[in-house]
PDB file of C-alpha atoms in Angstrom:
ATOM      1  CA  UNK A   1      98.608  98.464 108.295  1.00  0.00           C
ATOM      2  CA  UNK A   2      98.365  97.106 111.814  1.00  0.00           C
ATOM      3  CA  UNK A   3     101.341  95.220 113.246  1.00  0.00           C
ATOM      4  CA  UNK A   4     100.372  92.399 115.599  1.00  0.00           C
ATOM      5  CA  UNK A   5     102.559  90.350 117.910  1.00  0.00           C
ATOM      6  CA  UNK A   6     101.674  86.992 119.433  1.00  0.00           C
ATOM      7  CA  UNK A   7     103.810  85.911 122.386  1.00  0.00           C
ATOM      8  CA  UNK A   8     103.213  82.485 123.885  1.00  0.00           C
ATOM      9  CA  UNK A   9     105.629  79.685 124.712  1.00  0.00           C
ATOM     10  CA  UNK A  10     103.257  77.151 123.165  1.00  0.00           C
ATOM     11  CA  UNK A  11     103.510  77.032 119.352  1.00  0.00           C
ATOM     12  CA  UNK A  12      99.985  75.610 119.028  1.00  0.00           C
ATOM     13  CA  UNK A  13      98.485  78.577 120.892  1.00  0.00           C
ATOM     14  CA  UNK A  14     100.387  81.007 118.660  1.00  0.00           C
ATOM     15  CA  UNK A  15      99.258  79.187 115.515  1.00  0.00           C
ATOM     16  CA  UNK A  16      95.608  79.160 116.598  1.00  0.00           C
ATOM     17  CA  UNK A  17      95.648  82.892 117.313  1.00  0.00           C
ATOM     18  CA  UNK A  18      97.312  83.615 113.984  1.00  0.00           C
ATOM     19  CA  UNK A  19      94.748  81.485 112.163  1.00  0.00           C
ATOM     20  CA  UNK A  20      91.891  83.429 113.783  1.00  0.00           C
ATOM     21  CA  UNK A  21      93.571  86.681 112.705  1.00  0.00           C
ATOM     22  CA  UNK A  22      93.946  85.415 109.123  1.00  0.00           C
ATOM     23  CA  UNK A  23      90.253  84.486 109.025  1.00  0.00           C
ATOM     24  CA  UNK A  24      89.444  88.019 110.184  1.00  0.00           C
ATOM     25  CA  UNK A  25      91.689  89.434 107.431  1.00  0.00           C
ATOM     26  CA  UNK A  26      89.831  87.440 104.781  1.00  0.00           C
ATOM     27  CA  UNK A  27      86.389  88.437 106.031  1.00  0.00           C
ATOM     28  CA  UNK A  28      87.140  92.132 106.547  1.00  0.00           C
ATOM     29  CA  UNK A  29      89.561  92.467 103.615  1.00  0.00           C
ATOM     30  CA  UNK A  30      92.339  93.938 105.713  1.00  0.00           C
ATOM     31  CA  UNK A  31      95.992  92.997 106.037  1.00  0.00           C
ATOM     32  CA  UNK A  32      98.102  92.751 109.167  1.00  0.00           C
ATOM     33  CA  UNK A  33     101.797  92.193 109.746  1.00  0.00           C
ATOM     34  CA  UNK A  34     101.927  89.332 112.245  1.00  0.00           C
ATOM     35  CA  UNK A  35     104.961  88.299 114.280  1.00  0.00           C
ATOM     36  CA  UNK A  36     105.213  85.319 116.615  1.00  0.00           C
ATOM     37  CA  UNK A  37     107.447  85.121 119.684  1.00  0.00           C
ATOM     38  CA  UNK A  38     108.104  82.039 121.822  1.00  0.00           C
ATOM     39  CA  UNK A  39     109.107  83.933 124.975  1.00  0.00           C
ATOM     40  CA  UNK A  40     109.086  87.330 126.611  1.00  0.00           C
ATOM     41  CA  UNK A  41     112.846  87.493 126.171  1.00  0.00           C
ATOM     42  CA  UNK A  42     112.569  86.888 122.419  1.00  0.00           C
ATOM     43  CA  UNK A  43     109.862  89.535 122.117  1.00  0.00           C
ATOM     44  CA  UNK A  44     111.861  92.171 124.012  1.00  0.00           C
ATOM     45  CA  UNK A  45     114.972  91.422 121.966  1.00  0.00           C
ATOM     46  CA  UNK A  46     113.054  91.956 118.717  1.00  0.00           C
ATOM     47  CA  UNK A  47     111.476  95.161 120.014  1.00  0.00           C
ATOM     48  CA  UNK A  48     114.950  96.645 120.446  1.00  0.00           C
ATOM     49  CA  UNK A  49     115.514  96.420 116.693  1.00  0.00           C
ATOM     50  CA  UNK A  50     115.021  99.670 114.761  1.00  0.00           C
ATOM     51  CA  UNK A  51     111.541 100.099 113.300  1.00  0.00           C
ATOM     52  CA  UNK A  52     109.942  97.207 115.199  1.00  0.00           C
ATOM     53  CA  UNK A  53     106.806  98.633 116.770  1.00  0.00           C
ATOM     54  CA  UNK A  54     103.687  96.617 117.543  1.00  0.00           C
ATOM     55  CA  UNK A  55     100.202  98.112 117.504  1.00  0.00           C
ATOM     56  CA  UNK A  56      98.649  95.100 119.218  1.00  0.00           C
ATOM     57  CA  UNK A  57     100.197  92.346 121.319  1.00  0.00           C
ATOM     58  CA  UNK A  58      98.551  89.095 122.383  1.00  0.00           C
ATOM     59  CA  UNK A  59     100.540  88.028 125.430  1.00  0.00           C
ATOM     60  CA  UNK A  60     100.438  84.845 127.504  1.00  0.00           C
ATOM     61  CA  UNK A  61     101.357  85.226 131.160  1.00  0.00           C
ATOM     62  CA  UNK A  62     102.598  81.760 132.121  1.00  0.00           C
ATOM     63  CA  UNK A  63     105.878  81.433 130.270  1.00  0.00           C
ATOM     64  CA  UNK A  64     109.080  79.745 131.381  1.00  0.00           C
ATOM     65  CA  UNK A  65     111.417  82.587 132.442  1.00  0.00           C
ATOM     66  CA  UNK A  66     109.935  86.037 131.993  1.00  0.00           C
ATOM     67  CA  UNK A  67     106.191  86.098 132.659  1.00  0.00           C
ATOM     68  CA  UNK A  68     103.781  88.009 130.452  1.00  0.00           C
ATOM     69  CA  UNK A  69     103.228  90.552 133.230  1.00  0.00           C
ATOM     70  CA  UNK A  70     106.976  91.165 133.571  1.00  0.00           C
ATOM     71  CA  UNK A  71     107.260  91.453 129.791  1.00  0.00           C
ATOM     72  CA  UNK A  72     104.380  93.937 129.665  1.00  0.00           C
ATOM     73  CA  UNK A  73     105.955  96.026 132.440  1.00  0.00           C
ATOM     74  CA  UNK A  74     109.153  96.333 130.400  1.00  0.00           C
ATOM     75  CA  UNK A  75     107.192  97.193 127.267  1.00  0.00           C
ATOM     76  CA  UNK A  76     105.345  99.963 129.102  1.00  0.00           C
ATOM     77  CA  UNK A  77     108.711 101.471 130.088  1.00  0.00           C
ATOM     78  CA  UNK A  78     109.646 101.852 126.420  1.00  0.00           C
ATOM     79  CA  UNK A  79     108.711 105.168 124.809  1.00  0.00           C
ATOM     80  CA  UNK A  80     108.263 103.586 121.379  1.00  0.00           C
ATOM     81  CA  UNK A  81     105.957 100.839 122.664  1.00  0.00           C
ATOM     82  CA  UNK A  82     103.956 102.738 125.269  1.00  0.00           C
ATOM     83  CA  UNK A  83     100.945 103.011 122.924  1.00  0.00           C
ATOM     84  CA  UNK A  84     100.855  99.289 122.130  1.00  0.00           C
ATOM     85  CA  UNK A  85      97.511  97.660 122.960  1.00  0.00           C
ATOM     86  CA  UNK A  86      98.193  94.574 125.081  1.00  0.00           C
ATOM     87  CA  UNK A  87      95.746  91.701 125.385  1.00  0.00           C
ATOM     88  CA  UNK A  88      96.603  89.065 127.955  1.00  0.00           C
ATOM     89  CA  UNK A  89      95.508  85.641 126.743  1.00  0.00           C
ATOM     90  CA  UNK A  90      96.002  83.427 129.744  1.00  0.00           C
ATOM     91  CA  UNK A  91      94.554  80.623 131.815  1.00  0.00           C
ATOM     92  CA  UNK A  92      95.342  82.459 135.061  1.00  0.00           C
ATOM     93  CA  UNK A  93      93.584  85.827 135.197  1.00  0.00           C
ATOM     94  CA  UNK A  94      94.855  88.220 137.911  1.00  0.00           C
ATOM     95  CA  UNK A  95      94.061  91.771 138.990  1.00  0.00           C
ATOM     96  CA  UNK A  96      97.809  92.488 138.730  1.00  0.00           C
ATOM     97  CA  UNK A  97      97.448  92.727 134.943  1.00  0.00           C
ATOM     98  CA  UNK A  98      95.653  96.060 135.347  1.00  0.00           C
ATOM     99  CA  UNK A  99      98.870  97.793 136.402  1.00  0.00           C
ATOM    100  CA  UNK A 100     100.111  97.685 132.769  1.00  0.00           C
ATOM    101  CA  UNK A 101      96.850  99.056 131.319  1.00  0.00           C
ATOM    102  CA  UNK A 102      95.895  96.143 129.043  1.00  0.00           C
ATOM    103  CA  UNK A 103      93.245  96.544 126.395  1.00  0.00           C
ATOM    104  CA  UNK A 104      91.700  93.353 127.742  1.00  0.00           C
ATOM    105  CA  UNK A 105      92.413  90.168 129.668  1.00  0.00           C
ATOM    106  CA  UNK A 106      90.862  87.030 128.195  1.00  0.00           C
ATOM    107  CA  UNK A 107      90.927  83.464 129.387  1.00  0.00           C
ATOM    108  CA  UNK A 108      92.131  80.484 127.419  1.00  0.00           C
ATOM    109  CA  UNK A 109      90.945  78.914 125.272  1.00  0.00           C
ATOM    110  CA  UNK A 110      90.335  82.045 123.233  1.00  0.00           C
ATOM    111  CA  UNK A 111      87.559  82.026 120.665  1.00  0.00           C
ATOM    112  CA  UNK A 112      87.376  83.408 117.178  1.00  0.00           C
ATOM    113  CA  UNK A 113      84.517  85.686 118.220  1.00  0.00           C
ATOM    114  CA  UNK A 114      86.704  87.190 120.921  1.00  0.00           C
ATOM    115  CA  UNK A 115      89.510  87.848 118.414  1.00  0.00           C
ATOM    116  CA  UNK A 116      87.061  89.439 115.964  1.00  0.00           C
ATOM    117  CA  UNK A 117      85.726  91.754 118.665  1.00  0.00           C
ATOM    118  CA  UNK A 118      89.237  92.752 119.780  1.00  0.00           C
ATOM    119  CA  UNK A 119      90.407  93.436 116.230  1.00  0.00           C
ATOM    120  CA  UNK A 120      87.276  95.506 115.536  1.00  0.00           C
ATOM    121  CA  UNK A 121      88.030  97.541 118.665  1.00  0.00           C
ATOM    122  CA  UNK A 122      91.690  98.136 117.791  1.00  0.00           C
ATOM    123  CA  UNK A 123      90.948  99.023 114.173  1.00  0.00           C
ATOM    124  CA  UNK A 124      88.253 101.487 115.292  1.00  0.00           C
ATOM    125  CA  UNK A 125      90.839 103.244 117.476  1.00  0.00           C
ATOM    126  CA  UNK A 126      93.279 103.508 114.552  1.00  0.00           C
ATOM    127  CA  UNK A 127      90.844 105.209 112.177  1.00  0.00           C
TER     128      UNK A 127
END
């Protein structure tokens, strides 16, 4: 089972992403563990808990304290999370994102088709 994290300081954005993922689950008859985080700090705190490893992380960049890029840099420093596929979902796309080796950078608003394509890609890598 794939474990997916959604980190965005806007609850509506997190809910929309999760809804797209649930629609994908229904269509493809797969199940994911999905966790939502309201900030980079909250995400990093949870990742320090034993057994918490994400396979895929949807990460906003523009958050209040710790940006998505800063959060991703810290994640990449962790041995247990170094293999996590990171997808930046952000309104402000920058070349700087490439330094943390994201799976993809997509602009907001994200579409269901984009989520389907990303999930297909990640699942193909896992099998």
